[in-house]
mmCIF file of C-alpha atoms in Angstrom:
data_model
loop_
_atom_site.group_PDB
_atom_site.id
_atom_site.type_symbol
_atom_site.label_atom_id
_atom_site.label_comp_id
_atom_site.label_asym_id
_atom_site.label_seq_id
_atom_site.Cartn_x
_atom_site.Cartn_y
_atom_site.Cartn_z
ATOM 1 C CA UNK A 17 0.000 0.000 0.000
ATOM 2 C CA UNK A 18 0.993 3.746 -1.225
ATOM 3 C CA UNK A 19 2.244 5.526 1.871
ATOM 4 C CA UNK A 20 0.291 9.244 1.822
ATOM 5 C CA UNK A 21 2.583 10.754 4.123
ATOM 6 C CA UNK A 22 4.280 14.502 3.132
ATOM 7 C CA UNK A 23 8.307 14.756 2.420
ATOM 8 C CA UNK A 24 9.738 15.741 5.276
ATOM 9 C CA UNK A 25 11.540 19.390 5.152
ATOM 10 C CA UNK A 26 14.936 19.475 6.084
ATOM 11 C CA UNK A 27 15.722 21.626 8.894
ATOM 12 C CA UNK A 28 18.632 23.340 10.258
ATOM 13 C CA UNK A 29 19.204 24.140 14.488
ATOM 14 C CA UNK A 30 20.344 27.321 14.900
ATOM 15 C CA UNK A 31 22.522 27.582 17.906
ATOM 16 C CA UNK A 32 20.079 29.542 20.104
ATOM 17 C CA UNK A 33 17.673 26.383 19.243
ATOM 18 C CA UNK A 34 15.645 28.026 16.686
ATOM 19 C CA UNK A 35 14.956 26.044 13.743
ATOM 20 C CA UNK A 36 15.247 27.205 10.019
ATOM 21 C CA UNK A 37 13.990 25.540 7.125
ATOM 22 C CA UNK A 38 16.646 24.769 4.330
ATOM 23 C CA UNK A 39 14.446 25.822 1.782
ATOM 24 C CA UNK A 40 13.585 28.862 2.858
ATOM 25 C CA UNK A 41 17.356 29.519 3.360
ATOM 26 C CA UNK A 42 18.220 28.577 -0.002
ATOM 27 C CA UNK A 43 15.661 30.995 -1.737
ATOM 28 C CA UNK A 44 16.909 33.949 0.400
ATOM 29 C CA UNK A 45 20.607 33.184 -1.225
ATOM 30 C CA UNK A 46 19.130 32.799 -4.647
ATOM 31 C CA UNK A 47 17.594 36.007 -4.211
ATOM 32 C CA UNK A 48 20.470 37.687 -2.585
ATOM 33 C CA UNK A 49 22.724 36.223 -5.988
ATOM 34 C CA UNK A 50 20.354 37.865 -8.283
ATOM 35 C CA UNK A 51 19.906 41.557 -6.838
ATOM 36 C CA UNK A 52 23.737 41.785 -6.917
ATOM 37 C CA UNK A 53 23.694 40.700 -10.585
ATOM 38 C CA UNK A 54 21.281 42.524 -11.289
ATOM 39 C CA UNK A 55 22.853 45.946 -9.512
ATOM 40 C CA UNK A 56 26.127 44.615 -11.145
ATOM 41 C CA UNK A 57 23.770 44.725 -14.827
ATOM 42 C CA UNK A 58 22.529 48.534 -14.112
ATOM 43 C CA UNK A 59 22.979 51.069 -16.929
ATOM 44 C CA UNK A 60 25.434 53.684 -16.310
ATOM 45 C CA UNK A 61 24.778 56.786 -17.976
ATOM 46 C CA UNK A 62 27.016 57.616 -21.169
ATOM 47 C CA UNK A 63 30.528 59.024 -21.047
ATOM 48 C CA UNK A 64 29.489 62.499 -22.731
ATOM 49 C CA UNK A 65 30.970 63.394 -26.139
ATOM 50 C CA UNK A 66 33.849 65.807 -26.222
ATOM 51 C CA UNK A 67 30.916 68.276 -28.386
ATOM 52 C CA UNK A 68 29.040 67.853 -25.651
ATOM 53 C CA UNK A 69 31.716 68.817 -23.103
ATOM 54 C CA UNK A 70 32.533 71.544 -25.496
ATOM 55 C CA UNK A 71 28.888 72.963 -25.678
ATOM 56 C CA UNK A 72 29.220 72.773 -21.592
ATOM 57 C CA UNK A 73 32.290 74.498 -20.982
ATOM 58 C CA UNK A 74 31.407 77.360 -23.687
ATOM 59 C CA UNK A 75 27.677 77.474 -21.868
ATOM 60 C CA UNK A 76 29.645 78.061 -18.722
ATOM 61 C CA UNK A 77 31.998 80.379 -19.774
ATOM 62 C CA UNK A 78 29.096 83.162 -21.235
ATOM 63 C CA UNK A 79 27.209 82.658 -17.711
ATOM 64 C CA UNK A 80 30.396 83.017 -15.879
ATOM 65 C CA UNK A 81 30.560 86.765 -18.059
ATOM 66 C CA UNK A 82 26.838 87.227 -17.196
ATOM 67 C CA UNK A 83 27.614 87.244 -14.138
ATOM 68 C CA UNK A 84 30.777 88.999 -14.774
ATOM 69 C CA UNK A 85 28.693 91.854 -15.902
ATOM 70 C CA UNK A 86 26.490 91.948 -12.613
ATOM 71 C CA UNK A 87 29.807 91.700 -10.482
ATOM 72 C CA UNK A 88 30.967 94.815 -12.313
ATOM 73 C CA UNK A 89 27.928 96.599 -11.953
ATOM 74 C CA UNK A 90 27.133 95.921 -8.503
ATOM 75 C CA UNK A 91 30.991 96.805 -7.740
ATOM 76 C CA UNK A 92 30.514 100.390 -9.677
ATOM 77 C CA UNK A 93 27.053 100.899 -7.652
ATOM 78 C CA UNK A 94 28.983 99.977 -4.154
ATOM 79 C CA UNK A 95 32.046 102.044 -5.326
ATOM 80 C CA UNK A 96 29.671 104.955 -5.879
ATOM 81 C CA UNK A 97 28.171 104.776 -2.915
ATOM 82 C CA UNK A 98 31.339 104.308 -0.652
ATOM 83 C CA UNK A 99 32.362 107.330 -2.398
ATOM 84 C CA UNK A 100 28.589 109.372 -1.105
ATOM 85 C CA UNK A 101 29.210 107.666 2.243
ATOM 86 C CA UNK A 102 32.750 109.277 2.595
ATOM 87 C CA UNK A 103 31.524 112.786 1.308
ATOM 88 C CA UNK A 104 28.847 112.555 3.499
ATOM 89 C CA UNK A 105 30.670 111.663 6.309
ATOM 90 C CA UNK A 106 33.428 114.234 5.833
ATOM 91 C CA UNK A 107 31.190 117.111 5.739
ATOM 92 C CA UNK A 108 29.229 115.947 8.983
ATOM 93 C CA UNK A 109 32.279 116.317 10.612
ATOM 94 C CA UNK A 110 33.117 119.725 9.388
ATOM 95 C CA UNK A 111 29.517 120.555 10.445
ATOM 96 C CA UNK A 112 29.952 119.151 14.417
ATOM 97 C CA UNK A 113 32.836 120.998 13.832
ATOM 98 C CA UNK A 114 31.267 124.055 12.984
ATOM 99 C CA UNK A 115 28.482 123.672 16.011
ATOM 100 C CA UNK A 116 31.194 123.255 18.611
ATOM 101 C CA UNK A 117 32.650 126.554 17.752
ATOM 102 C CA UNK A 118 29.369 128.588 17.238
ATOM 103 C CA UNK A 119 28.129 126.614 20.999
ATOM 104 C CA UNK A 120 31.657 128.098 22.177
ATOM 105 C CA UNK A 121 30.530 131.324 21.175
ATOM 106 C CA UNK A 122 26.913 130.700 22.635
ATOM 107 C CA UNK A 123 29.297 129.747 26.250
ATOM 108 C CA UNK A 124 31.422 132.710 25.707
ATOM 109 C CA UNK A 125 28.221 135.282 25.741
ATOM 110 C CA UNK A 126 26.656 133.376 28.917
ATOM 111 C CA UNK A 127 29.544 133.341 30.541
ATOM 112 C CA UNK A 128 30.115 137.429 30.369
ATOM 113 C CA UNK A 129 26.780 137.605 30.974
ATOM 114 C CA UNK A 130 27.261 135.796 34.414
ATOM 115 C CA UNK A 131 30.297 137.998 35.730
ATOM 116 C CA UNK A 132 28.040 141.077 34.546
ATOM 117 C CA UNK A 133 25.079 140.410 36.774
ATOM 118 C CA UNK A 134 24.587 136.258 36.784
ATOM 119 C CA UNK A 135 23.173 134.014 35.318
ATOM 120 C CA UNK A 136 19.778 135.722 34.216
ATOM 121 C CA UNK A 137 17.095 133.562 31.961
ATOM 122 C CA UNK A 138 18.627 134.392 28.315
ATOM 123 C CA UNK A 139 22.063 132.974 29.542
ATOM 124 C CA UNK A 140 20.127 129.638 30.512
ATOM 125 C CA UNK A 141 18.199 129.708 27.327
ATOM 126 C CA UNK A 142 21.636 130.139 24.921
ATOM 127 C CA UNK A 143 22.862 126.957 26.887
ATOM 128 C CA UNK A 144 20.037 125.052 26.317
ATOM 129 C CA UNK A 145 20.522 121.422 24.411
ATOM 130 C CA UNK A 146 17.212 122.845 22.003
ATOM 131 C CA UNK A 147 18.113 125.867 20.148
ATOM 132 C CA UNK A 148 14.891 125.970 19.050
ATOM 133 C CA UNK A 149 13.597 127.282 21.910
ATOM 134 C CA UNK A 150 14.769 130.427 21.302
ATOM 135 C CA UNK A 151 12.600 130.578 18.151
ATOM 136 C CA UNK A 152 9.994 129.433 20.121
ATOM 137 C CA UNK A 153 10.287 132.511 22.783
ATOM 138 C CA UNK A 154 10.680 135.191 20.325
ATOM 139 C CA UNK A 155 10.346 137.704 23.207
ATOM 140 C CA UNK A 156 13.685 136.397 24.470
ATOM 141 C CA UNK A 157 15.004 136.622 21.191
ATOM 142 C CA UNK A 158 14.616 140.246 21.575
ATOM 143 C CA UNK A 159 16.493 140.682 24.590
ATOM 144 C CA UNK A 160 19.987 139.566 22.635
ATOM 145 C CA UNK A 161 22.297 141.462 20.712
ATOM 146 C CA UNK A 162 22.182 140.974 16.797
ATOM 147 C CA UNK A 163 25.848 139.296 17.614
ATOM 148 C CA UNK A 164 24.369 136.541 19.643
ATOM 149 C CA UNK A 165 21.171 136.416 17.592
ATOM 150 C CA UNK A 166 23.511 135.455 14.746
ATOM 151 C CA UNK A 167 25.092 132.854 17.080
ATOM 152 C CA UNK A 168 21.667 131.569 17.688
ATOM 153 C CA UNK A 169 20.648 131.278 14.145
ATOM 154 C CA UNK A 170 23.366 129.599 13.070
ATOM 155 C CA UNK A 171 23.570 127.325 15.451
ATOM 156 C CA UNK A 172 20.408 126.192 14.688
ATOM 157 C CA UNK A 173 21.031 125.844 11.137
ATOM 158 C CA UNK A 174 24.072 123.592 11.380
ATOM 159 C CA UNK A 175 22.064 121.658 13.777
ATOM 160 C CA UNK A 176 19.280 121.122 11.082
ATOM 161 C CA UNK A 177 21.797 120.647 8.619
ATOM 162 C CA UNK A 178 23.704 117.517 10.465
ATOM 163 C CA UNK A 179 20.414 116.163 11.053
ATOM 164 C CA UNK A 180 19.660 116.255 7.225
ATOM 165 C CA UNK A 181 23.118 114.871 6.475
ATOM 166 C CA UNK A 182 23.309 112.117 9.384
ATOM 167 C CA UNK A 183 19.386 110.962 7.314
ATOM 168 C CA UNK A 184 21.638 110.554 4.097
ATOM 169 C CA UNK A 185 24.198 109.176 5.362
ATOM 170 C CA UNK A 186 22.084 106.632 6.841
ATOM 171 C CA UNK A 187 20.259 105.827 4.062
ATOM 172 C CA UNK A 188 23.517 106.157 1.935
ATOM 173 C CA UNK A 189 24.685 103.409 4.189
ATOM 174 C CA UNK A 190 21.720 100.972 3.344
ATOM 175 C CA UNK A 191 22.547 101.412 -0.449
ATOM 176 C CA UNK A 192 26.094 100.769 -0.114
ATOM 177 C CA UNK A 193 25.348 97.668 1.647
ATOM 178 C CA UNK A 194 22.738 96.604 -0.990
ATOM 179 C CA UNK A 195 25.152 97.086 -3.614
ATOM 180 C CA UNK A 196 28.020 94.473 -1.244
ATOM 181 C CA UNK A 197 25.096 91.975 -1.086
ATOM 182 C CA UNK A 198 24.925 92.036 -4.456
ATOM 183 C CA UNK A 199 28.579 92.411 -5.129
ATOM 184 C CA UNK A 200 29.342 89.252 -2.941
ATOM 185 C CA UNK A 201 26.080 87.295 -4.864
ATOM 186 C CA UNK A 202 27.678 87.820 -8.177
ATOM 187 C CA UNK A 203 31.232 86.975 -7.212
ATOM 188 C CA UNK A 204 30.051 83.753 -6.255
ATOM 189 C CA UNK A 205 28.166 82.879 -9.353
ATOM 190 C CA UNK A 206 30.980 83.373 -11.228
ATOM 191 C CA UNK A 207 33.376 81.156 -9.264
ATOM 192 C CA UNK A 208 31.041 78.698 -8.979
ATOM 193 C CA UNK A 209 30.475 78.735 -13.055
ATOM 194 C CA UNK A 210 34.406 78.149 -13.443
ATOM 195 C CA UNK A 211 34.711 75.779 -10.705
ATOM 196 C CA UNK A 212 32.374 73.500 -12.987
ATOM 197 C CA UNK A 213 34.044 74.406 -16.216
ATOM 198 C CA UNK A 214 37.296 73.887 -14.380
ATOM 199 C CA UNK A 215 35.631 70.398 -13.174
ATOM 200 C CA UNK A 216 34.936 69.341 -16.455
ATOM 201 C CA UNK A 217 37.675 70.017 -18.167
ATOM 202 C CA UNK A 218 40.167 68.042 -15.565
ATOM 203 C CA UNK A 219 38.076 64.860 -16.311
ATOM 204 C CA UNK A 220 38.882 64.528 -20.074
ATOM 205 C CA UNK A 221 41.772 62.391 -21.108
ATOM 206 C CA UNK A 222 45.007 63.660 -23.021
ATOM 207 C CA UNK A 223 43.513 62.102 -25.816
ATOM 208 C CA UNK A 224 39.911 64.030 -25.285
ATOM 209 C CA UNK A 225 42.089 67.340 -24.625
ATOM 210 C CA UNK A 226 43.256 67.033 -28.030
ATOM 211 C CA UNK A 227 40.433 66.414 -29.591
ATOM 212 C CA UNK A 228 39.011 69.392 -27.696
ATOM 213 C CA UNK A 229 41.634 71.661 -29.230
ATOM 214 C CA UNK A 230 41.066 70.639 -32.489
ATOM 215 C CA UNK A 231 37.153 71.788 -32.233
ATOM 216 C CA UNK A 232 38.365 75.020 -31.374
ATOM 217 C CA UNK A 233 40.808 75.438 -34.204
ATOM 218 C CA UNK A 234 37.794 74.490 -36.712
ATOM 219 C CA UNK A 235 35.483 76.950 -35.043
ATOM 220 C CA UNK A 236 38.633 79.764 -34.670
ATOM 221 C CA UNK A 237 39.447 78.563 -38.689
ATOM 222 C CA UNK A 238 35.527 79.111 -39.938
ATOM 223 C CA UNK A 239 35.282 82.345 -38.590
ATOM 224 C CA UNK A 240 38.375 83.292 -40.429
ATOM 225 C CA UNK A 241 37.110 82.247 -43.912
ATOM 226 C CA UNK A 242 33.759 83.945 -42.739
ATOM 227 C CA UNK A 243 35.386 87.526 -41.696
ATOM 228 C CA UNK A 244 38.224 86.661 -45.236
ATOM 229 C CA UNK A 245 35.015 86.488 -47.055
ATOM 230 C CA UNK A 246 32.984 89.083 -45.906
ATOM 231 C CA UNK A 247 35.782 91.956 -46.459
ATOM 232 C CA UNK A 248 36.083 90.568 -49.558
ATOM 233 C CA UNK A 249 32.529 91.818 -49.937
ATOM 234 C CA UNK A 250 32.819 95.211 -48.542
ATOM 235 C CA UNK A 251 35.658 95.795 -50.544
ATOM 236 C CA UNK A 252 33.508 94.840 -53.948
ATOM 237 C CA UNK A 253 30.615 97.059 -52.657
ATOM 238 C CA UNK A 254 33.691 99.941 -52.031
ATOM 239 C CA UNK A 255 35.114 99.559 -55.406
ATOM 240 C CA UNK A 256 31.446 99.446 -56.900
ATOM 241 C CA UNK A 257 31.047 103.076 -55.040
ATOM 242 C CA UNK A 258 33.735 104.817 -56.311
ATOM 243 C CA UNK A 259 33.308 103.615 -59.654
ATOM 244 C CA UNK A 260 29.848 104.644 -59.931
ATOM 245 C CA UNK A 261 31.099 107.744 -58.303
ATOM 246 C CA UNK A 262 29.072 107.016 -55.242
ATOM 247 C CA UNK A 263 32.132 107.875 -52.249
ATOM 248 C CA UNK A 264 33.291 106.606 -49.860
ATOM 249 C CA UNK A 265 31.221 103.800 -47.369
ATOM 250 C CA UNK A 266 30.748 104.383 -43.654
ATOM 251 C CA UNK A 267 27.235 106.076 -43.338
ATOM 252 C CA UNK A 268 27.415 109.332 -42.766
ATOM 253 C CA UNK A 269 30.502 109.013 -40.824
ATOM 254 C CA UNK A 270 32.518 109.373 -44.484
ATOM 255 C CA UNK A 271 34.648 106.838 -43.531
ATOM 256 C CA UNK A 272 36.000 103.303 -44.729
ATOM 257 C CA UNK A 273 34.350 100.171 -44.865
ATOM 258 C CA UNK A 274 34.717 97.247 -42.339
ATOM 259 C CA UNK A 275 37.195 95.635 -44.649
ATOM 260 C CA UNK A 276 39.242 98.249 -42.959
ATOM 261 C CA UNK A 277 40.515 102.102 -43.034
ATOM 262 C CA UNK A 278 39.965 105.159 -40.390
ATOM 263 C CA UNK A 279 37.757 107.878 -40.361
ATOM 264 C CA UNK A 280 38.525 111.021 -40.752
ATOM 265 C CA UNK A 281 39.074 113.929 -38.377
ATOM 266 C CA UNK A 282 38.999 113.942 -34.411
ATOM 267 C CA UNK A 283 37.111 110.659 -34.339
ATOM 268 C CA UNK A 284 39.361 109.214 -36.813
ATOM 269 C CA UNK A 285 42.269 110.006 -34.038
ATOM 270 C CA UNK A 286 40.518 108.684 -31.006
ATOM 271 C CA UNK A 287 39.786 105.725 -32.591
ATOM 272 C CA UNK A 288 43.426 105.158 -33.410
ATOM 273 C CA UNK A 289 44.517 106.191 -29.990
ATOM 274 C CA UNK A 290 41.868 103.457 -28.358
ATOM 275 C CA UNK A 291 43.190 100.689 -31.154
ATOM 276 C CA UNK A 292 46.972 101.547 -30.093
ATOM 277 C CA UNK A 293 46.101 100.754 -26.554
ATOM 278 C CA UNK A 294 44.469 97.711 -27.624
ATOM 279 C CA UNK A 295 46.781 96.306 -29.417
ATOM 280 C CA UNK A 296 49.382 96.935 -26.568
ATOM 281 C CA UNK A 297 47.345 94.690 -24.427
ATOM 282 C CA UNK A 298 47.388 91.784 -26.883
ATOM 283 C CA UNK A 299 49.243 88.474 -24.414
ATOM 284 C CA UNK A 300 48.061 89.572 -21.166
ATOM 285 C CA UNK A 301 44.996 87.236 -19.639
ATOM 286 C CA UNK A 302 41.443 87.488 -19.153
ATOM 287 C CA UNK A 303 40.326 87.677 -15.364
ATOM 288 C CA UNK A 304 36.966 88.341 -14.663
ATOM 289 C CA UNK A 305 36.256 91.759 -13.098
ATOM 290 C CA UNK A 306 39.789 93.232 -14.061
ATOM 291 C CA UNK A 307 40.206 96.631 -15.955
ATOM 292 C CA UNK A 308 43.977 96.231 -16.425
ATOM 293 C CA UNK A 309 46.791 97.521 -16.327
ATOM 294 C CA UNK A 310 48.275 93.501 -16.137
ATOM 295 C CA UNK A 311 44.833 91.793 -16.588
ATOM 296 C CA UNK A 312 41.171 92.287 -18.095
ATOM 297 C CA UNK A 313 37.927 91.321 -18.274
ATOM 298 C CA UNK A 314 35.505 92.479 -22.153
ATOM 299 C CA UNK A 315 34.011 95.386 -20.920
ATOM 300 C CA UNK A 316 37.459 96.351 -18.774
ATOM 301 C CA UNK A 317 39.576 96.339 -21.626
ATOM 302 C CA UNK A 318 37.091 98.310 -24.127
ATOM 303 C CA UNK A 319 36.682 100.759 -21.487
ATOM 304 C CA UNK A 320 40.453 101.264 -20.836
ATOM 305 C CA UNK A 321 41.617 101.510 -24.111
ATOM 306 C CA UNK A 322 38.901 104.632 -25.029
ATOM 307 C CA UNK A 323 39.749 106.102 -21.705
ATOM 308 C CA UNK A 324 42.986 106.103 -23.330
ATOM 309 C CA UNK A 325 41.927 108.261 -26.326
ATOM 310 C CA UNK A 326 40.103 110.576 -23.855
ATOM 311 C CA UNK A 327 36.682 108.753 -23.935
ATOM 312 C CA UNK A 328 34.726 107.964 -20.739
ATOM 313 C CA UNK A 329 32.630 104.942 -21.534
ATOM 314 C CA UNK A 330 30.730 102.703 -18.100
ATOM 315 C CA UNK A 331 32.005 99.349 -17.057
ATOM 316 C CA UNK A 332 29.659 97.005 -18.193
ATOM 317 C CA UNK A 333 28.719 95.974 -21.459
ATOM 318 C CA UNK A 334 24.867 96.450 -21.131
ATOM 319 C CA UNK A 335 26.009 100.019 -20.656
ATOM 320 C CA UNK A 336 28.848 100.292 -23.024
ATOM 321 C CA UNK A 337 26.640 99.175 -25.737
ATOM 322 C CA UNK A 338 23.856 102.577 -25.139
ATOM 323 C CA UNK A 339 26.666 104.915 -26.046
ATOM 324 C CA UNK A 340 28.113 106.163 -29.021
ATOM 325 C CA UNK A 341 26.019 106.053 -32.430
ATOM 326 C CA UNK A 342 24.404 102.510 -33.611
ATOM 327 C CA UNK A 343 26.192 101.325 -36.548
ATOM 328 C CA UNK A 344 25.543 98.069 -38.877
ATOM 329 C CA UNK A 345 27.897 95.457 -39.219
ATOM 330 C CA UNK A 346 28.397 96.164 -42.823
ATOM 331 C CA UNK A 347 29.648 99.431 -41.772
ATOM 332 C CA UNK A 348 32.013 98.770 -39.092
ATOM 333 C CA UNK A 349 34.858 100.954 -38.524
ATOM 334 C CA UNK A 350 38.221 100.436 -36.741
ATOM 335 C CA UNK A 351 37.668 101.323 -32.682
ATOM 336 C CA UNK A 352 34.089 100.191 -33.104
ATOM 337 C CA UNK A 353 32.670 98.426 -30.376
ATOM 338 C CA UNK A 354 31.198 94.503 -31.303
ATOM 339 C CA UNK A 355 28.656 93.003 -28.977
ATOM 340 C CA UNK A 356 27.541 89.696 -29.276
ATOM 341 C CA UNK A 357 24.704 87.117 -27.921
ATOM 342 C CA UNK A 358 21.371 88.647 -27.228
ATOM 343 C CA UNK A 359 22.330 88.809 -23.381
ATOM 344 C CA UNK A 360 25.029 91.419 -24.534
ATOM 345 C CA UNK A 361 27.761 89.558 -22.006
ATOM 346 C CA UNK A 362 30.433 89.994 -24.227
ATOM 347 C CA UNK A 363 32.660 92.774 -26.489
ATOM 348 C CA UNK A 364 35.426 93.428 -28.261
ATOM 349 C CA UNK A 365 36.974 96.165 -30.276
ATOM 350 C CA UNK A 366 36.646 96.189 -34.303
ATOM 351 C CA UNK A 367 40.181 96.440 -35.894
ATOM 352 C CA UNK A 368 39.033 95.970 -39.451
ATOM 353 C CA UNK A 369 38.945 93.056 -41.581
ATOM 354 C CA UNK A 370 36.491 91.428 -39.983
ATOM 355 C CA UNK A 371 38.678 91.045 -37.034
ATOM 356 C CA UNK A 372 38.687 92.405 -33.663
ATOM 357 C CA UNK A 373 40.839 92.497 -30.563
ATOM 358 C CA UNK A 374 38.821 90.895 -27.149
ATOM 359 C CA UNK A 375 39.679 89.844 -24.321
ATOM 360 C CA UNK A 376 38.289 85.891 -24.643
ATOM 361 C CA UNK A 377 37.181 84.138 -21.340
ATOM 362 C CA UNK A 378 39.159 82.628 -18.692
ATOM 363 C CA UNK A 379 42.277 80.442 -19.367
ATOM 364 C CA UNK A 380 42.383 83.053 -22.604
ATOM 365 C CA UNK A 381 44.739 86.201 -23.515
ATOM 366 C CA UNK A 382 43.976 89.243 -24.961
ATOM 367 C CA UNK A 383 44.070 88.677 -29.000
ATOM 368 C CA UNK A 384 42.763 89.185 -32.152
ATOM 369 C CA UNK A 385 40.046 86.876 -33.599
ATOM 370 C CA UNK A 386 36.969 86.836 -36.152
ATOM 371 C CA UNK A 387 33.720 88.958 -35.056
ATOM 372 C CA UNK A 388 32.283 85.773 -36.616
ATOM 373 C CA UNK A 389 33.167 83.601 -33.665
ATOM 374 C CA UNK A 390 30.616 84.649 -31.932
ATOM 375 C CA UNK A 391 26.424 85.760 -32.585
ATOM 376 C CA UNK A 392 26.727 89.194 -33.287
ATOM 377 C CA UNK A 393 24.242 91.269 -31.263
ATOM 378 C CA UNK A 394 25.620 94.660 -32.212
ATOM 379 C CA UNK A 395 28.107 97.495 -32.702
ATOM 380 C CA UNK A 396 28.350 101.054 -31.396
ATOM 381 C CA UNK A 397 30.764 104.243 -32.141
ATOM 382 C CA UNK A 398 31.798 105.802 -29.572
ATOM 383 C CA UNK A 399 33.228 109.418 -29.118
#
């Protein structure tokens, strides 16, 4: 006869006397075996492309100059206001300066009153903390001298004044550290933008490096032939001109074309005077925030090198770019200014040929390169 009973289930005795079926013990192991494989089998996201890295690091490097730009402006705001602060401060001091000796005066009168006869009511009143009182008992008022009514009155005025000037300083004082906040907020970004450009850049291989470079030579060598190709152009359209005996190109500037050339007169002189100082810059590096004389940011060298010809412009590019006359790329002229992206981060100066002389982004010197290297947003004249 069949025997109906169950298999038995092999157990195992744990030391403390608990018992632990084999089965179960093998599953949990199974299971164990195939979560590792399978966490050993997980996708790991894809090694980016050196284009990609490229696209990155140039992506970082314009809102590293955004923020450039608000660094510079917030520093030209909190230089400004340092400046008020200081005035301010300065001529509060002359004015306590100017109450202590009229309050002598006050003391002097009081105290000649007191040896004449003591120390009557008006003495009491010139030595009173509130000089206003004395406008306030205008019956006293008549009992002084015009001397001491003098004394009175302008007491009281440099009183009001330091009270008007200790307000603006105050609020002075608020602004200034507005502008820091912002100051130390930008400085930040920026460092934080080239710390992960920095970061990416240290991960690529000798081999990526190189291949790196040689995306930047293409893009440096396409601009060329694009700037080589345009002059070309301007140069037809000039020769076109004069022999339909149409002048000279430049607007109504009668100057040259982009391909090159000056204007003429006192503009014609500043603008070789800013080039000059330009060009003298060429080899020294790009640090964000700088305005020279070893080191320079865009906006910092475009703004020293027309200071140079005698022409004031503001730090920052979104600034630089509302001066001067508006002037299409076609009609370029050497000394214009070249803006470019439609956030306006970045600038260099026009040199002719299509070229210009910029200082680049970090890691970069000052140099000469193709306006084409970069989305042109637009070009002003300044003098």
């Amino acid at each position: 006869m069949a025997s109906h009973r169950k298999p038995r289930t092999s157990v195992l005795t744990s030391p403390g006397g608990r018992r632990t079926a084999a089965g179960l013990t093998s599953a949990a192991l199974a299971s164990v075996t195939l979560l590792s494989q399978s966490a050993d089998a997980a996708p790991r996201a894809p090694r980016p492309t050196i284009e990609e890295v490229k696209q990155k690091v140039d992506g970082l490097y314009r809102q590293a100059e955004v923020a450039t730009q608000k660094y510079n402006a917030a520093k030209e705001r909190a230089d400004h206001q340092r400046t008020t602060v200081d005035g301010l401060l300065d001529a509060a001091a002359k004015r306590a300066q100017k109450m202590n000796d009229t309050r002598r005066e006050l003391g002097t009168f009081a105290s000649a009153q007191y040896r004449t006869g003591g120390m009557n009511p008006t003495a009491q009143l010139m030595l009173a903390k509130d000089p206003q009182q004395f406008f306030d008992r205008s019956h006293l008022m008549e009992r002084l001298t015009s001397r001491q009514q003098q004394a009175v009155s302008d007491y009281e005025e440099q009183a009001a004044a330091a009270a008007r000037q200790r307000a603006e300083a105050g609020r002075s004082l608020e602004r200034l550290q507005t502008s820091q906040a912002s100051l130390k907020a930008s400085k930040q970004s920026v460092q934080q933008k080239l710390a992960e450009a920095r970061q990416l850049l240290s991960r690529l291989t000798v081999q990526e490096k190189a291949r790196l470079a040689e995306l930047e030579r293409q893009k440096e060598a396409a601009a060329k032939r694009k700037a080589e190709e345009e002059a070309r152009r301007q140069q037809e359209r000039e020769r076109q001109r004069q022999h339909d005996g149409g002048g000279t190109a430049g607007g109504d500037t009668g100057g040259s074309t982009g391909g090159g050339g000056t204007t003429g007169g006192t503009q014609s002189t500043k603008a070789e005077k800013a080039l000059a100082f330009a060009r003298a810059q060429i080899g020294k590096p790009y640090v964000w925030g700088a305005t020279g004389p070893s080191s320079y940011d865009c906006s910092g060298l475009t703004q020293a090198a027309w200071k140079a010809a005698g022409v004031d412009l503001p730090r920052t590019t979104w600034d630089q770019v509302k001066v001067g006359q508006r002037v299409a790329t076609s009609n370029l002229l050497p000394g214009d200014l070249v803006f470019f992206f439609d956030d306006i981060s970045h600038v260099g100066m026009y040199i002719g040929g299509g070229k210009m002389i910029h200082a680049p982004h970090p890691g970069a010197d000052v140099r000469e390169e193709s306006i084409y290297y970069m989305p042109i947003y637009g070009s002003v004249r300044p003098g």
